Short mmCIF file of C-alpha atoms in Angstrom, two decimals:
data_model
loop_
_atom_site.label_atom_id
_atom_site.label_comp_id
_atom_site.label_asym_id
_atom_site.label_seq_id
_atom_site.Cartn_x
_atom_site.Cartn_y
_atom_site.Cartn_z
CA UNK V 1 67.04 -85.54 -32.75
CA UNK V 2 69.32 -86.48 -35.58
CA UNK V 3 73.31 -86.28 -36.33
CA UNK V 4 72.09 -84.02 -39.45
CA UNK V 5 69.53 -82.26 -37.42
CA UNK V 6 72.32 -81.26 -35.58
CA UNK V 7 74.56 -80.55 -37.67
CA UNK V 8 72.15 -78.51 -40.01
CA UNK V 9 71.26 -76.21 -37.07
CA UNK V 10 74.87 -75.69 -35.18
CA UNK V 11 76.07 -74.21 -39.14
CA UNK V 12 72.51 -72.49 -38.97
CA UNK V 13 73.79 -70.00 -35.87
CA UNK V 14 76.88 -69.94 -37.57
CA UNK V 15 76.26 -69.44 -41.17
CA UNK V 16 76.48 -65.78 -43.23
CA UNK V 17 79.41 -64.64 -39.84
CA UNK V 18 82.50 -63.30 -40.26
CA UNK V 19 84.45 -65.29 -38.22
CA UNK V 20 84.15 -69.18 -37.48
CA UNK V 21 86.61 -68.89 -34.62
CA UNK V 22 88.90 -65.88 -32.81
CA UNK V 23 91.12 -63.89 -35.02
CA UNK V 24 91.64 -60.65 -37.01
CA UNK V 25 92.77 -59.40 -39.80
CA UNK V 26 95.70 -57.62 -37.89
CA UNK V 27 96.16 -61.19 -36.03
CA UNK V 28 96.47 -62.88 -39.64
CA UNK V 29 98.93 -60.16 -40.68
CA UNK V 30 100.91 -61.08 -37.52
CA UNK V 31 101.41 -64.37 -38.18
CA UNK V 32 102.12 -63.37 -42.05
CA UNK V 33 105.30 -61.57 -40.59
CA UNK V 34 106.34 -64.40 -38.41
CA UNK V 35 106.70 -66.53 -41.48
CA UNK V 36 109.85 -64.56 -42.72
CA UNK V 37 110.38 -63.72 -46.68
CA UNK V 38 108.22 -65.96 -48.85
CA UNK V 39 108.33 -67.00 -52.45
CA UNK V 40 106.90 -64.68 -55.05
CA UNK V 41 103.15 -65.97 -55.37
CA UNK V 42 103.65 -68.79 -52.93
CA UNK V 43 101.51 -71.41 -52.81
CA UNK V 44 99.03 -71.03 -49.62
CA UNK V 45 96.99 -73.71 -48.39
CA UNK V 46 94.15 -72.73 -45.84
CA UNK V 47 92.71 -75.81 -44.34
CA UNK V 48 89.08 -75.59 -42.62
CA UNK V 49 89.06 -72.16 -44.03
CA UNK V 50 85.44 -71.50 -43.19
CA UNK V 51 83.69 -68.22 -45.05
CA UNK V 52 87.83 -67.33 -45.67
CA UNK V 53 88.69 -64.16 -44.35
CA UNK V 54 92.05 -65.38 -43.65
CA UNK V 55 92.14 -66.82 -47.18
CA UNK V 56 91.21 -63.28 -49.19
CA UNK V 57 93.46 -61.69 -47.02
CA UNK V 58 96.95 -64.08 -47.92
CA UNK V 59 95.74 -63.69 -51.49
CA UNK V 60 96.12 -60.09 -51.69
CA UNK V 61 98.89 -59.88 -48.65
CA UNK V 62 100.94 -63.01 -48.85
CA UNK V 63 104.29 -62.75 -50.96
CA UNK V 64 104.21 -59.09 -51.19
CA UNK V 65 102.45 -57.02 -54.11
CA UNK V 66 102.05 -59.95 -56.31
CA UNK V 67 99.97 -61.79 -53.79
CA UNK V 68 99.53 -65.80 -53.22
CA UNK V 69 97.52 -68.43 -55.10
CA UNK V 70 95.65 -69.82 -52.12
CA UNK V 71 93.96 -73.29 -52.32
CA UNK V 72 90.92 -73.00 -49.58
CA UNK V 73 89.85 -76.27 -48.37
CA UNK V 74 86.32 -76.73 -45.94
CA UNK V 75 83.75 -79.34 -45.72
CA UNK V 76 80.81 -77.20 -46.00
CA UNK V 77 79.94 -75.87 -49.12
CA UNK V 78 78.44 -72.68 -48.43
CA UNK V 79 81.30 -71.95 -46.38
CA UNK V 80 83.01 -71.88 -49.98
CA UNK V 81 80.39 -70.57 -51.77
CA UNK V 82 81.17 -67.18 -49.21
CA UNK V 83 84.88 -67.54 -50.29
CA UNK V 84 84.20 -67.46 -53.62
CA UNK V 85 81.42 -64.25 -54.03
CA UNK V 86 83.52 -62.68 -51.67
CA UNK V 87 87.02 -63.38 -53.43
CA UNK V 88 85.14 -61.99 -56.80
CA UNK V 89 83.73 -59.08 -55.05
CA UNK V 90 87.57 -58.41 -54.15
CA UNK V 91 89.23 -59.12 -57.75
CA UNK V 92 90.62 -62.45 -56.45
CA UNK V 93 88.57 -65.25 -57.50
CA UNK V 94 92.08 -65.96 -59.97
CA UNK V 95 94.02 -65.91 -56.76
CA UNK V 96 91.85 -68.21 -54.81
CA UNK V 97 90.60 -71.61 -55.55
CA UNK V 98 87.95 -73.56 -53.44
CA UNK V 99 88.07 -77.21 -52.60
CA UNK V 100 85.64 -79.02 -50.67
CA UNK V 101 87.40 -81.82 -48.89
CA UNK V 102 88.19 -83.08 -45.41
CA UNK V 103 91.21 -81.42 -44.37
CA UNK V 104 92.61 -84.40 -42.23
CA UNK V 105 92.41 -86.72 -45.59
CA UNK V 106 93.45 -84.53 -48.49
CA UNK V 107 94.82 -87.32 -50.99
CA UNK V 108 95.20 -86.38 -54.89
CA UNK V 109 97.59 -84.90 -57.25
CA UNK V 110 96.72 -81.21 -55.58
CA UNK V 111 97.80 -82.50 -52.33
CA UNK V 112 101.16 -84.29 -53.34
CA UNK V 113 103.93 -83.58 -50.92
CA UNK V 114 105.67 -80.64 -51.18
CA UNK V 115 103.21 -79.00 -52.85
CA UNK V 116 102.97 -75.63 -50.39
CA UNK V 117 104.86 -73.26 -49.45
CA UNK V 118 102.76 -71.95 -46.42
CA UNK V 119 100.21 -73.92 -44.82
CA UNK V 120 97.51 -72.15 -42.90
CA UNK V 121 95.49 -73.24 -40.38
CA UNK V 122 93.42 -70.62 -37.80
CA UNK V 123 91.25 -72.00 -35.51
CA UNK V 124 90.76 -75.36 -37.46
CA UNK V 125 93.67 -77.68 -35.83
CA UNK V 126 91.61 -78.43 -33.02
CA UNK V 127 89.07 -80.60 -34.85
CA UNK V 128 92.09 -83.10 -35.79
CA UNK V 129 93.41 -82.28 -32.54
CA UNK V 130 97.25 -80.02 -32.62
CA UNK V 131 99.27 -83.32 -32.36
CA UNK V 132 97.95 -84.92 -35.49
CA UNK V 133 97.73 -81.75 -37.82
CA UNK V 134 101.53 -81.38 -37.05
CA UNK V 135 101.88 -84.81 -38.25
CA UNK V 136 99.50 -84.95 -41.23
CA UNK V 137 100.49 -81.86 -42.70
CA UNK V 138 103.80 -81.54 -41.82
CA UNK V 139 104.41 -83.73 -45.54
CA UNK V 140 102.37 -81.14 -47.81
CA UNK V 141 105.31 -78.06 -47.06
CA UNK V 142 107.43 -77.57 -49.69
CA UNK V 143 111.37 -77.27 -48.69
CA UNK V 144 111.89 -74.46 -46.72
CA UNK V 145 107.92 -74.01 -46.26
CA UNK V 146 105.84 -72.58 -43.23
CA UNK V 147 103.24 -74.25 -41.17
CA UNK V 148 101.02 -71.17 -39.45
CA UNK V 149 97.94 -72.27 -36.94
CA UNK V 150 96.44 -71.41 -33.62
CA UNK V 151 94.96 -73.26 -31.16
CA UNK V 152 93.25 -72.70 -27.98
CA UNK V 153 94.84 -72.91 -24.69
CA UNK V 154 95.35 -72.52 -20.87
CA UNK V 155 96.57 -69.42 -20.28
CA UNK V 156 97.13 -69.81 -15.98
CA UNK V 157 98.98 -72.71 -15.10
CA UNK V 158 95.99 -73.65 -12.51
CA UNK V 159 92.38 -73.42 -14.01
CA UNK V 160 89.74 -73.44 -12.19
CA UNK V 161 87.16 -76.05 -11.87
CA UNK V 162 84.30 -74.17 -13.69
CA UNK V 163 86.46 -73.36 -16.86
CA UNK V 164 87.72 -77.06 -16.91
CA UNK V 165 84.54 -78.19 -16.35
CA UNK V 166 83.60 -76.64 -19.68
CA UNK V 167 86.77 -77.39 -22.16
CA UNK V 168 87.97 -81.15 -20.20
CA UNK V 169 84.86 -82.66 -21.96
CA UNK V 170 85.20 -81.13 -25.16
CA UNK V 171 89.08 -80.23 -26.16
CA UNK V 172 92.12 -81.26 -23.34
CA UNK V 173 94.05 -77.80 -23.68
CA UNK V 174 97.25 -77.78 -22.95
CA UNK V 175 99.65 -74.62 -22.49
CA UNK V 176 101.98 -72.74 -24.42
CA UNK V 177 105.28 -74.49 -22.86
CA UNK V 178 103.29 -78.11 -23.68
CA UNK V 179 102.59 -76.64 -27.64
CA UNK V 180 105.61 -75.83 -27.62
CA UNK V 181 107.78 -79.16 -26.66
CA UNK V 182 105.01 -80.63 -28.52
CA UNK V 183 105.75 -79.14 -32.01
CA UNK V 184 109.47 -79.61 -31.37
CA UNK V 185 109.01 -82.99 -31.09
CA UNK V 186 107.53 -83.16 -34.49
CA UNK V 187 110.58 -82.08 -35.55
CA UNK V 188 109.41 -78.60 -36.27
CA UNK V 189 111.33 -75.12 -35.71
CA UNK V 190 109.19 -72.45 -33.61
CA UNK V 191 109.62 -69.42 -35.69
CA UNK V 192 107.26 -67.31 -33.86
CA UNK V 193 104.32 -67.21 -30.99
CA UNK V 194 101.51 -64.87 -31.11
CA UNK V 195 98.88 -64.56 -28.66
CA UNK V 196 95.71 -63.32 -29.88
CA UNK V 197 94.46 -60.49 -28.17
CA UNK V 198 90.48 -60.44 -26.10
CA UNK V 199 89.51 -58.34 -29.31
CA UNK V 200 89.99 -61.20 -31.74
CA UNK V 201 87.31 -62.79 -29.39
CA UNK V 202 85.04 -60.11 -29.65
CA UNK V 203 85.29 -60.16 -33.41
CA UNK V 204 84.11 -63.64 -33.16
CA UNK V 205 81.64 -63.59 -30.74
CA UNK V 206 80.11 -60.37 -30.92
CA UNK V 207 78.73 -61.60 -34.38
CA UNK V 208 78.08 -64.81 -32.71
CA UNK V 209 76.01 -63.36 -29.92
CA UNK V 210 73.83 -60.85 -32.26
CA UNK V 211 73.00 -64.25 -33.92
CA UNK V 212 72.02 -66.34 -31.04
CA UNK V 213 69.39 -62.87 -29.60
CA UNK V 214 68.14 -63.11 -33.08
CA UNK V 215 67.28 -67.19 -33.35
CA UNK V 216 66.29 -66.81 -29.76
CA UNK V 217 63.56 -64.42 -30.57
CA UNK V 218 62.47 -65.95 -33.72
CA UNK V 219 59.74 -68.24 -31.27
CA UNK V 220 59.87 -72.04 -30.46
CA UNK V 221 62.79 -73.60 -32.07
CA UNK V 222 62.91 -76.77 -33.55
CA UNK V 223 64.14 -79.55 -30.45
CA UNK V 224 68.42 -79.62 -32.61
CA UNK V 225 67.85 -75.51 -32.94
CA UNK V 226 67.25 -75.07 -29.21
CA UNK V 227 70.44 -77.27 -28.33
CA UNK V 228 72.71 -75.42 -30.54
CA UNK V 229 71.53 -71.80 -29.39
CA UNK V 230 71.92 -73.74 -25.52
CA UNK V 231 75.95 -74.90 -26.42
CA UNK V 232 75.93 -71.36 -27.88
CA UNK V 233 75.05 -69.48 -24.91
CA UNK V 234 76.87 -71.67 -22.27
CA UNK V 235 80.19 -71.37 -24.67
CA UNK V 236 79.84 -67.16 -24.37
CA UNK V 237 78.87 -67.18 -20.91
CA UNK V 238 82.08 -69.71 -20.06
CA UNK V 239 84.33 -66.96 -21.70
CA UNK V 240 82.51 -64.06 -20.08
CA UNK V 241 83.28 -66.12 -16.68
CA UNK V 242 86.67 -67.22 -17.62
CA UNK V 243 88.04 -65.60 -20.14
CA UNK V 244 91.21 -64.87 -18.21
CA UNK V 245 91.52 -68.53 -17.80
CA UNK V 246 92.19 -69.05 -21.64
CA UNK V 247 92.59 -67.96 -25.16
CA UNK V 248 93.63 -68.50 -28.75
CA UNK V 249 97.64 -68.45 -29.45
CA UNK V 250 99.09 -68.55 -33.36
CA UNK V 251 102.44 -70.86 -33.97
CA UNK V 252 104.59 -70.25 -36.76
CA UNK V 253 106.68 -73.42 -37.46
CA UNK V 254 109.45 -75.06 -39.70
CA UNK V 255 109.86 -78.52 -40.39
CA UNK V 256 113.64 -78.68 -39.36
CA UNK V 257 114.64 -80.57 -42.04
CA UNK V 258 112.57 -78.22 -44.53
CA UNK V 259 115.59 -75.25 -45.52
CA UNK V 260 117.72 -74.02 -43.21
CA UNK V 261 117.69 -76.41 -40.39
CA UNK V 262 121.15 -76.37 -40.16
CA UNK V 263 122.25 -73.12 -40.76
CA UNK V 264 123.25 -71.99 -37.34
CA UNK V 265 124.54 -75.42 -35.76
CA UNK V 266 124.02 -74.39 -31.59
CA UNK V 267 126.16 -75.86 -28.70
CA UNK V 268 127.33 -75.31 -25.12
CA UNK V 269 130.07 -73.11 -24.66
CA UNK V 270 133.48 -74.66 -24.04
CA UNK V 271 136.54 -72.62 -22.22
CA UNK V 272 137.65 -72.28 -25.18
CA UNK V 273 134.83 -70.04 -26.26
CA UNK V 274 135.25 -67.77 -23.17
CA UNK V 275 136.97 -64.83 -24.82
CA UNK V 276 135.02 -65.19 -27.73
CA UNK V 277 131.80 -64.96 -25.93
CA UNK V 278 133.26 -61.41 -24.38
CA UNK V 279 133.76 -60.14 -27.63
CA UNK V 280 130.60 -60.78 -29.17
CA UNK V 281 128.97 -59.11 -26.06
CA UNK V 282 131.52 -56.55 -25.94
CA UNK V 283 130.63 -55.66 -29.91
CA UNK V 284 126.86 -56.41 -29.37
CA UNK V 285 126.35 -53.74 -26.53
CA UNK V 286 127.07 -50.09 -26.04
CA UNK V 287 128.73 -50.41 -23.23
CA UNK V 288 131.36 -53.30 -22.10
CA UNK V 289 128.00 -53.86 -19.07
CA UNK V 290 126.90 -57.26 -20.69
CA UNK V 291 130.25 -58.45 -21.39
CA UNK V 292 131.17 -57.91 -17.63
CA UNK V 293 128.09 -59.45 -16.42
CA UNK V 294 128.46 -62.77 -18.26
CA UNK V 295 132.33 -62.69 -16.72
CA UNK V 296 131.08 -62.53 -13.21
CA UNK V 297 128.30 -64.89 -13.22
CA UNK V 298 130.70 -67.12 -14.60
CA UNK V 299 132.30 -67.17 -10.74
CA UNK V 300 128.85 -67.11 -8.91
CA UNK V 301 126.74 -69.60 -7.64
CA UNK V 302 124.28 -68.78 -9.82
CA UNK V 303 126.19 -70.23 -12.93
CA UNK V 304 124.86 -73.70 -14.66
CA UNK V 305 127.34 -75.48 -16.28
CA UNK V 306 125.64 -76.44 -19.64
CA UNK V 307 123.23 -73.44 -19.81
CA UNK V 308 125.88 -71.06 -21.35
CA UNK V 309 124.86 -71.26 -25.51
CA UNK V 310 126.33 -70.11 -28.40
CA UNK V 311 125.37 -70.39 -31.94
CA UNK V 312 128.54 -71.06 -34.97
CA UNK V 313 128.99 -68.92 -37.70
CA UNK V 314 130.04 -70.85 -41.02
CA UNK V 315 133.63 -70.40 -40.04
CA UNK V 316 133.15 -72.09 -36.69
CA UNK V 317 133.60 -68.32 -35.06
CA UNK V 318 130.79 -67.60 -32.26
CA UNK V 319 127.81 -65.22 -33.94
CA UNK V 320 126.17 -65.32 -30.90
CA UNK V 321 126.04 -65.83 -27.43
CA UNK V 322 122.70 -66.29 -24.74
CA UNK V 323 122.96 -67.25 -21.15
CA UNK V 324 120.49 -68.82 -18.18
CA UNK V 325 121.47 -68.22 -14.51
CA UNK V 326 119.66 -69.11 -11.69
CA UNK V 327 117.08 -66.60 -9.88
CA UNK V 328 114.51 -66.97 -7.34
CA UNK V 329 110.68 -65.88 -7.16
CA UNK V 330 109.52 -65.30 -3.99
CA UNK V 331 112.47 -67.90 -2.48
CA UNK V 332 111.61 -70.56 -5.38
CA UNK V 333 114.34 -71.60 -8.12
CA UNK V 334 113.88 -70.20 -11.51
CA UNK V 335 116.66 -68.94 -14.42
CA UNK V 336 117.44 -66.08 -15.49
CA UNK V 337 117.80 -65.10 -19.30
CA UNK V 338 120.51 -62.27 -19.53
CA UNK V 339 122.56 -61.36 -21.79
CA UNK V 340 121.60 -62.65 -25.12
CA UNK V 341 124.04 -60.90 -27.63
CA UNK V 342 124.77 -61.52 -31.59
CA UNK V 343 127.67 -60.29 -33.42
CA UNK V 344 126.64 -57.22 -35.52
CA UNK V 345 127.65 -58.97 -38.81
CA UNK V 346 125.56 -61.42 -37.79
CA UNK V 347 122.44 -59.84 -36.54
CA UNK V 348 118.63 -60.46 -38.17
CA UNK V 349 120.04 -63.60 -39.48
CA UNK V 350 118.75 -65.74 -37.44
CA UNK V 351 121.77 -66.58 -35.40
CA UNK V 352 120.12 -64.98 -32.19
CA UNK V 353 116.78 -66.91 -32.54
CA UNK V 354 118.85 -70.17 -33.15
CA UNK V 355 121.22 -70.08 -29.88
CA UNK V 356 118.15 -68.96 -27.93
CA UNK V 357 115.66 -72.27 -28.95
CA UNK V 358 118.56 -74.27 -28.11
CA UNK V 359 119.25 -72.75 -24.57
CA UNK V 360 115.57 -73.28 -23.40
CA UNK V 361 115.34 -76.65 -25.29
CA UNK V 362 118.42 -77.48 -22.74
CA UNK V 363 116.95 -75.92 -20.30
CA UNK V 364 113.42 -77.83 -20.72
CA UNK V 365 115.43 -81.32 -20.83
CA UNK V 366 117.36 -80.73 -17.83
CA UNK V 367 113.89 -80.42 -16.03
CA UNK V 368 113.91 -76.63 -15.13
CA UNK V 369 110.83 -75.34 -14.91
CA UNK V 370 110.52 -71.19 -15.45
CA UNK V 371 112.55 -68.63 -17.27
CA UNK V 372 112.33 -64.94 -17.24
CA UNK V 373 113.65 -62.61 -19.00
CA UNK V 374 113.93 -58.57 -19.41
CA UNK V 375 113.95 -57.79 -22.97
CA UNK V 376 111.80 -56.74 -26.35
CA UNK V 377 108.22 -57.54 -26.17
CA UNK V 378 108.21 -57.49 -29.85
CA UNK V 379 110.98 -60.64 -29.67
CA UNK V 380 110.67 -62.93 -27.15
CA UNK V 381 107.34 -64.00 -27.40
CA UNK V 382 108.11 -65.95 -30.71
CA UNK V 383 110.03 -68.49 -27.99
CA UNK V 384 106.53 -68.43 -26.10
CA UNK V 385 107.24 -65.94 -23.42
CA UNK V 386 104.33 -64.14 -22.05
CA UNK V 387 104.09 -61.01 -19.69
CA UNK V 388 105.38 -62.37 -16.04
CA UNK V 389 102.74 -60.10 -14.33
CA UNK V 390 100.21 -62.90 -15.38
CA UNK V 391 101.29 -65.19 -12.92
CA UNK V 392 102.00 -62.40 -10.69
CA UNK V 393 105.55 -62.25 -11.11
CA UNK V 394 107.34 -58.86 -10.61
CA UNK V 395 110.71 -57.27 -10.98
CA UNK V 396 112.62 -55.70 -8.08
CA UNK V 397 112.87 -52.07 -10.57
CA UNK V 398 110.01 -50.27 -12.54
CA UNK V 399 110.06 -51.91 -15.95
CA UNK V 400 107.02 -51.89 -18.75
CA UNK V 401 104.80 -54.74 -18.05
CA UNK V 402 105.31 -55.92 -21.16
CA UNK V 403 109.17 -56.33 -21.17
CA UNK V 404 108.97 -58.61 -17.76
CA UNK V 405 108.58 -61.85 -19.78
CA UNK V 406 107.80 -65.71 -17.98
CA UNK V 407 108.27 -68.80 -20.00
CA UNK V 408 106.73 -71.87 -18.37
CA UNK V 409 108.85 -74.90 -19.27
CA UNK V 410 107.36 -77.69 -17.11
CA UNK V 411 103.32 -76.88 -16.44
CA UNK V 412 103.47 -79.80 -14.12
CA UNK V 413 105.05 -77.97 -11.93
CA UNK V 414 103.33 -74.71 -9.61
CA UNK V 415 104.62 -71.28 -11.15
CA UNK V 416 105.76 -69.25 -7.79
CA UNK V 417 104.47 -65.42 -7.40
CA UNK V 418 106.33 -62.86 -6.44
CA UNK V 419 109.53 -60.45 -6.96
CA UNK V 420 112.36 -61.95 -8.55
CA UNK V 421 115.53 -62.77 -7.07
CA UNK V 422 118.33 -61.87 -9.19
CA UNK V 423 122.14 -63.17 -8.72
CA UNK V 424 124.83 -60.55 -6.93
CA UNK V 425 126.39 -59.80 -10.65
CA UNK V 426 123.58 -58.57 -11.85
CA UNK V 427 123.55 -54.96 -8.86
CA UNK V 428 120.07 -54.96 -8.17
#
């Protein structure tokens, strides 16, 4: 059985689908949002783009009403020749522009550096491997420009032997907190984190699986047809047994020294910060709670020296303030992520997002380990925060599952189980 035997049957199963990995178009428009304001008619670049769904989707989407000019780059050509009848079916064939190349070698005048202003990249990283598409493409963003791509990952900090029996010979995945230090070491900004829900999998592989019945009942296959419908059916029967074990998760990213790097420079607090850090709380609350709060952990045991943030407006003033305390699970150390508070005139700048990175990077260097926090699902999950009830963490109070956030920051070490533990100040 040949390489091109091989290779000619694996795009047979997949050929004429949807979807050549997890996603959705509401996935895709996630990501989109994550990116922040964008150039009229950037300049997209979708790298193994496959039959482009993401691709007709930024042309029309990204940008706003006028739309992107996306460059879509694959190795197989019918893969492009989908992009294109499909981008002319849609009125965008003068919005999108196919090139058939390798995406971890793109050399030319159309890949000069700086060239994009969002780089796109779902479900494709993994065949460079996340490491070196950080590296390799970090060079083609444009100042101030956006890297977006997902990559499969653990999603339990212990799997089990079956589902790394699977994915340990094929792809080492890592976890969110490991992505994570991994892209800030690259020297990239974490914009935003978005896990892809089990129904971008179905959208995938309910295609997927229609195929494989149908080749399957098509008679004797040829000796490289009945090995790819084989990997096929062990892949969906791995996620049907362990789906719970793993899954797809989108990063949005900014070279740091790509635009605003430094627009919110982030330190520890000093005393002489202390009544400036009450007043920010004091005029980011309702109620002078938070302000109080951060005043009497400051005289607990609980407080870490070093783990009390704040983020500089241009004056030098504080614009905002965020705070980690130590808490218990079940009797084991973890920290506590309470209050996080930005001056009003200072709010949906990106003050808040700044002093918050910082914290956990201090945090992560220190060698802590876990972070929780009570707050908006719809925020904290850009920092990589998932639901705490995965690892079957709980609060001491009713609160939605989905606002009882963990962040793993060391997956080397066991995530504890149980209620959390929370400092005196905090009355419950």
């Amino acid at each position: 059985m040949t390489g091109d035997a091989s290779t000619e049957a694996f795009f047979a199963v997949h050929r004429g689908l949807p979807r050549q990995a997890p996603g959705s178009d509401a996935s895709t428009r996630r990501l989109l949002s994550l990116c922040g304001p964008l150039p009229e008619r950037p300049r997209v670049l979708d790298l193994g783009c496959g039959p482009g769904r993401s691709a007709l989707l930024l042309a029309a989407e990204a940008g706003g009403a006028s739309g992107a000019e996306v460059t879509a780059v694959d190795l197989y050509a019918p893969f492009l020749e989908e992009l294109r009848t499909a981008a002319a079916a849609r009125g965008l064939a003068g919005r999108v522009r196919t090139v058939e190349a390798d995406m971890g070698a793109l050399t030319g005048e159309d890949f000069a550096d700086g060239s994009f202003d969002l780089v796109w990249a779902e479900g494709s990283a993994y065949i460079l491997g996340f490491d070196a598409a950080l590296a390799r493409w970090k060079r083609l963003l444009a100042p101030g420009g956006t890297l977006v791509l997902t990559e499969c990952q653990w999603t339990v900090p212990e799997p089990s032997a079956g589902a790394r029996a699977f994915w340990d010979p094929h792809y080492a995945l890592r976890t969110t907190a490991r992505n994570l230090a991994a892209a800030q070491a690259a020297g990239y900004r974490v914009l935003g984190v978005h896990h892809l829900p089990d129904s971008d999998w179905a959208e995938y592989y309910g295609p997927l699986a229609e195929r494989v019945r149908t080749l399957s009942g098509a008679g004797a296959a040829a000796p490289a047809m009945a090995a790819a419908l084989a990997a096929t059916r062990e892949e969906l029967d791995v996620r049907a047994r362990h789906g719970d074990e793993y899954g797809y998760t989108g990063y949005v990213l900014r070279p740091v020294t790509a635009g605003d790097g430094d627009a919110w420079p982030t330190r520890p607090e000093t005393a002489a910060d202390v009544a400036a850090v009450r007043e920010v709380n004091l005029a980011a609350f309702e109620t002078p709670l938070e302000a109080d709060l951060v005043d009497a952990l400051r005289t607990d045991d609980a407080w870490l020296p070093g783990l009390s943030y704040v983020a500089e407006a241009p004056d030098g003033s504080v614009a905002a303030h965020a705070l980690l305390t130590a808490c218990e699970v079940d009797g084991v150390r973890a920290l506590a992520l309470a209050p996080m508070a930005v001056a009003p005139a200072f709010q949906r700048s990106g003050a808040g997002s700044a002093v918050v990175r910082a914290l956990l990077a201090a945090a992560r260097e220190r060698g802590e380990s876990l972070v929780l926090v009570l707050g908006h699902p719809e925020y904290y999950p850009r920092f990589g925060f998932t639901p705490a009830s995965r690892f079957g963490i709980r609060a001491p109070f009713e609160v939605p599952d989905e606002a009882m956030m963990a962040l793993v920051l060391d997956d080397s070490v066991p995530v504890p189980s149980g209620t959390i533990g929370y400092p005196a100040p905090f009355g419950v």
